[in-house]
Amino acid sequence: MATDRVSSQQKSELLRGTLEMLILQTLTVQSLHGYAISQQIQRLSDGALIVEQGSLYPALERLQQNGWATSKWGESPTGRRARYYTITASGRRRLGQEIEGFDSALLAINRVLRRV
Amino acid sequence: MSLVHALRHRLRVLLNPRAHERELAEEMEFHLGLEAMQQEHAAHGALSVEEAHLTARRQFGNVTYYREETRRVTGIAWLDGVGQDVRFALRSFRRAPTFTAVAVIMLALGLGANTAIFSVVDALLLRPLPFKEPDRLLLLSLTPSPGERTGWSYPKYALLRDARPGVFSDVSLVSRTEHTIRVGDEAVRDWGESIDAHYFPTLGVRVALGRNLLGQEGRPGGPRVVILSDALWRRAFDADPSALGQSMLVDGSPYTIVGVAPPQFAGFSGAAAFWIPVHALPEAWASYDLGPYNHTFEAIGRLVPRASLAQARTAIGRVGTAVDAIYPSARTRDQRWSATADHLDDFRVTGRVRRTLVVLMGAVGLVLLIACANVANLFLVRAAGRRREIAVRLAIGAGRGRLVRQLVIESMLLALLGGVASLAVAWWTVNALASLESASVLQLQIASAIAGSAAVELNLAAFAFTFAAAVGTGLVFGLVPALQATRFSLTGALADERAVVMRGLRGLTSRNVLVVAEIGLAIVLLAGSGLMLRSLGRLLAVRPGFDARNVLTMQVNRAPEWSRDSIVRFYDLALEHLAAIPGVSSVALADCPPLNYGCAGRAPIQLHDRQSSTGSAPVFGIHWITPGWPSLLRVPLLKGRMLTDADDRSARKVVLVSASAARRLWPGEDPIGRRVMVPVDRFEGDTASVVGVIGDVLHGRLDSLPMPDLYVSYYQSPISFRMRLFLRTEGDPAAIIPVARQVLRDVAPGFPIHAVSTLESIVDESTASARFGAVALGTFAALALLLAAVGTYGVISYAVTQRRREIGVRVALGATRSDVVRLVVGQGLRLAAAGVAVGLVAAFMATRLLRSLLFGIAPTDPTTLIAIVTTLGFAVLAASWLPARRAAGVPAAEVLRAR
């Protein structure tokens, strides 16, 4: 939870790229609905990464606008209608690039911090 | 692939934004529901349902915010914003009807003038020629001397045709000729084209019905066949396909109809109603028309794909050399004829028309700029009035970009309204141009008469142009004030009135700059139009060398198969009957009317008693006249005697020369009795003596020097082509027309009478293009002056409102009414002075473009410049006088008390 008063504008700047990368990563295994994506990210990151669940939706919209993910309405296990997101081929390529970029950035930062 | 997915998604969202929002809401609802269940589950019943929902919402964040954020990502929000801005702008226009009306009217005038001129430019310069792949068509020319071009004579063309260089896939010739054809029971004169079998293939036009000419139909003695234009086919045969194979009378001979051209096709000349083979010309004409010195044929060539103009020029140059070898120039020994090729497109209009159009296009562009400056000024004034509104909106968090967008949308919308209104202005202007016979004015001058079919009209291209111009205009006059208006510091505008005054003054400075620019632009236009008007004045003052008042001229065509003697008898009879008409004082014949732009023949003249070893034999205009012609036109006899009836075929050959000719040939000597060799018709191989010198007559154009001219008697050498009848009348010559027509019909029943006009109207026509240029430019300049005056008025009047308090103080401290008036008018005049300074510098540069359009006046003519500066000074004076009077009436006590 964000207790510090970072403006939502800054927050989204900070998280935009990373969040999209994480979403795409969760979709590589199977199609998921929004809530499941947020749970997945929360679970895998021990709750450290998702600041507000709502920020997922603008990110999902952006992924669709770019053609990296598509969505389809389907039935959830509880029987209610839910929108399921699927990663596209270009989304996978994008994810690869993102991870590569992230790795090299992380490596560079770690070098500066003299950890490697 | 990503593109497909992306496009599909975006399209879905854009086409149904409401569904998208609904789905998003449902999705978030679903999310919150699951989260609440999860919270409830995790708390093992420690949370109530409401509490679980609240926790879920906390986890989720601001639902509305994220919905908005998602909307922003889709771009729908932006579109919605634009829609809002448009509605807001329309509301604000309704609230300020005067502002809106003034702005729209100014834009409509500026844009309308541009659209109208654009449609002329489009018709005459831009629209592709109506032939297949017109950029591969070249006009081939003979060049008697460098820089001079002429068409081809038939034998010279034959050399070209037989050589047919490989860079051309086809070459053809064409000559526009006027013929008498019989449509139904009526004999009419109509334009046709004499062509050969290559003509249609060269232009890339397929005969729509029937067939093209066959090869042998282009040879002498071949069958007489004719191809009709679609229009003539419809008119004369009701579009009946069985017209093929029937015959039509052309100049009295039957021609078999073999084909019909496609609709709209009016030939190379843009005026042809039918096409006949070159060799089908009547025998009597052929000896001259198809001889080596009748250079009235144009040759066109179609380049093979990927061949260059340079290659074509090299190839055609070799043909030129061959022409010179076989038909050496009679004029000089060392001057050689050559040949060249140019893109056909370059010959659509004369250089003069092209330059006039460029100047007019520039002029309307300047008018539009002035209109833009005015509207920008209005916007600045309005933005100043809306300072508080804008400041408040900035204060409560509107982004600057958002405000700029809204202001630009307002200006764009205004520009589009102006654009729509401008179509009315353009429509009216185009009609006015058409009725000003500008189309004929412009087409009259088209070299080789191409593109006569180019109709000036408001078409899709013109609409597209208006739209683009309107959008551009909206950006220009909207963006600057918008950026300026949103540059306030918040506190200043909201907190302190004094700060507002300071800012108001800064705003005033940029308004001043706009007015100075407007005045400067107006000066440029005024200078241009002033020069054109003065040049027109000079042109109208030119004495053409004859008295055009009370002279009627007309042409009647005799049957081509007549012998020379019967032609002479026919014209004698016609003259005799015409002279008998009451009110006709004298009659005469000549082969051409004066001021004809080169209808008259030319030939090199050699002196009998002098070997012209030095330089060239001068080229003279040769004119066939009856003896009475000079006195009928009141051309003065300067020396010797006139021609008389006694100078007939049995007498020895005599000629008259013009004053310039006499000066040229025998400077300082007496020309009377000198003998010359005139290589035309019956004079060929003989010598003729000069019996008289008459005054110079402008046979070509009003704005060129008189040619040296030589007059031969029609009775000594009755040439086979058409003669023109001249009648001097006692009263209005136009009144004689019906009687004269009737008389000619009686003498020559069934012969078409045409080209009936008064000599005065011929003189008028010769200044038509100059008048068109001067009137059009003058109108635009007047518009510019008006707009600049309105602009000045607006700024001064606004300044007076702003300085009301200051003026009140001045009056309270003892300033008189005239002091106040001087203060205000002084401001206007200072603006004018700055504008004039800027404008004169610009005008000096701009009017150079006019140099070639001006006659008898320099682009820097001081009288014109002084006159226009004075005009502008008065306009500005008047524009600042009205607000000045208002300022002088400011009641000091009231103004001071109000604060």
XYZ file of N, CA and C in Angstrom, chain B residues 52 136 138 173 217 375 396 403 421 613 648 664 692 717 767 778 789 828 852 886:
60
model
N -15.978 -5.907 4.071
C -15.187 -6.597 3.044
C -15.171 -5.783 1.756
N 4.507 13.193 -71.754
C 5.380 12.662 -72.794
C 5.182 13.383 -74.125
N 5.546 16.438 -76.631
C 6.415 17.592 -76.840
C 5.879 18.415 -78.003
N 1.148 16.358 -87.164
C 1.013 17.794 -87.333
C -0.445 18.167 -87.202
N -5.033 8.459 -96.631
C -5.932 9.615 -96.612
C -5.181 10.900 -96.292
N -8.188 39.017 -38.193
C -8.919 38.087 -37.337
C -8.076 37.759 -36.097
N -8.033 26.711 -11.679
C -8.666 25.502 -11.159
C -8.140 24.252 -11.843
N -6.283 24.467 -22.891
C -6.830 25.787 -23.217
C -6.421 26.216 -24.624
N -18.550 30.222 -46.094
C -19.068 31.485 -46.622
C -18.262 31.921 -47.840
N 24.552 42.575 -98.798
C 25.656 41.722 -98.375
C 25.856 41.837 -96.867
N -3.350 48.248 -111.303
C -3.945 46.915 -111.390
C -2.949 45.931 -111.968
N 13.859 52.470 -91.932
C 14.707 51.297 -91.798
C 15.493 51.035 -93.080
N 4.595 55.571 -102.222
C 4.152 56.452 -101.145
C 4.580 55.932 -99.785
N -2.324 41.745 -106.876
C -1.994 40.383 -106.466
C -3.107 39.840 -105.589
N -6.673 45.374 -75.373
C -6.229 45.789 -74.039
C -6.904 44.937 -72.968
N -6.429 45.562 -58.905
C -6.997 46.745 -58.257
C -8.056 46.364 -57.238
N -7.621 49.137 -43.135
C -8.287 50.242 -42.439
C -9.132 49.711 -41.290
N -2.438 56.280 -34.589
C -2.760 55.647 -35.866
C -1.717 55.967 -36.918
N 7.777 42.661 -66.189
C 7.472 42.214 -67.539
C 6.003 42.422 -67.897
N -14.452 59.696 -30.444
C -15.047 59.071 -29.277
C -14.205 59.405 -28.039
